[in-house]
């Protein structure tokens, strides 16, 4: 596992999305489940996944770009440049919001919530 915390265990988050449930993914999880903590999220809970605000931020910047990326390779290059330009603390800040997200979801028990 490439992301390891101080307790030497990585954290894996899965939300039961269709891409996470094919046999190959399920087999991989069964084989490596002892290498990391597994955090199950309710299905369709974008507020519980720190990748969602990242996608939104990247999408906003790409949509404002003039001229817009013309090819998939242009888009890839733009996204890589944007990602590399994020400060190292960016991911840690998103990760630090997780306790509030979990608490908010547990309190609401319905639909996405602001955090």
XYZ file of C-alpha atoms in Angstrom:
115
model
C 0.000 0.000 0.000
C 1.543 3.293 -1.005
C -0.250 5.456 1.584
C 0.710 4.409 5.079
C -0.174 6.098 8.343
C 1.920 6.243 11.483
C 0.425 2.964 12.634
C 1.741 1.395 9.391
C -1.744 0.697 8.061
C -3.160 2.409 5.011
C -6.810 3.466 4.825
C -9.039 2.165 2.041
C -12.445 3.701 1.428
C -15.116 1.972 -0.634
C -18.655 3.126 -1.355
C -20.070 0.071 -3.159
C -19.950 1.890 -6.495
C -20.181 -0.418 -9.487
C -16.457 -0.030 -10.382
C -15.531 -1.217 -6.862
C -17.551 -4.429 -6.962
C -16.283 -6.460 -9.954
C -14.678 -9.806 -9.201
C -11.138 -8.506 -9.776
C -11.612 -5.723 -7.196
C -13.298 -8.056 -4.723
C -10.518 -10.625 -5.132
C -7.848 -7.942 -4.587
C -9.583 -6.742 -1.427
C -9.786 -10.282 -0.074
C -6.093 -10.849 -0.789
C -4.815 -7.598 0.737
C -7.421 -6.809 3.419
C -4.888 -7.194 6.234
C -2.621 -4.480 4.757
C -4.965 -1.590 5.492
C -8.040 -0.435 7.359
C -11.211 -0.713 5.305
C -13.751 2.091 5.697
C -17.173 1.293 4.244
C -19.257 4.257 3.117
C -22.955 4.191 2.367
C -23.659 3.909 -1.381
C -23.958 7.214 -3.231
C -22.443 9.309 -0.444
C -20.126 11.730 -2.239
C -19.817 13.767 0.947
C -17.941 10.826 2.515
C -15.296 10.637 -0.193
C -12.431 13.143 -0.182
C -11.902 12.641 -3.925
C -15.199 14.434 -4.689
C -14.079 17.971 -3.744
C -10.857 17.305 -5.664
C -12.827 16.383 -8.794
C -14.992 19.500 -8.398
C -11.963 21.781 -7.985
C -10.212 20.294 -11.037
C -13.399 20.413 -13.107
C -13.982 24.104 -12.293
C -10.455 25.079 -13.344
C -10.630 23.031 -16.564
C -14.022 24.516 -17.496
C -12.676 28.065 -17.085
C -9.631 27.356 -19.227
C -9.362 29.221 -22.522
C -8.924 27.635 -24.894
C -10.356 24.426 -23.441
C -8.323 21.233 -23.824
C -8.888 19.972 -27.370
C -7.870 16.345 -26.990
C -7.851 13.745 -24.250
C -4.054 14.114 -24.089
C -4.441 17.894 -23.616
C -6.948 17.254 -20.828
C -4.600 14.770 -19.194
C -1.736 17.260 -19.314
C -3.901 20.038 -17.852
C -5.138 17.785 -15.030
C -1.619 16.612 -14.222
C -0.372 20.202 -14.129
C -3.254 21.250 -11.882
C -2.731 18.277 -9.567
C 1.005 18.884 -9.297
C 0.290 22.526 -8.496
C -1.749 21.645 -5.402
C 0.145 22.271 -2.159
C 1.085 19.135 -0.190
C -1.194 20.215 2.662
C -4.256 20.119 0.357
C -4.919 16.386 0.814
C -4.192 16.507 4.523
C -6.735 19.313 4.935
C -9.384 17.227 3.162
C -8.465 14.184 5.236
C -8.756 16.248 8.418
C -12.407 17.041 7.560
C -13.401 13.351 7.700
C -14.438 13.265 11.391
C -16.802 16.197 10.769
C -18.154 14.502 7.646
C -18.853 11.259 9.491
C -20.506 13.087 12.382
C -22.597 15.144 9.979
C -23.723 12.071 8.054
C -24.616 10.194 11.230
C -26.634 13.155 12.506
C -28.459 13.698 9.210
C -28.940 10.060 8.213
C -30.325 11.298 4.899
C -28.634 12.638 1.790
C -25.383 14.595 1.363
C -24.582 17.242 3.944
C -22.359 20.344 3.950
C -19.223 20.128 6.087
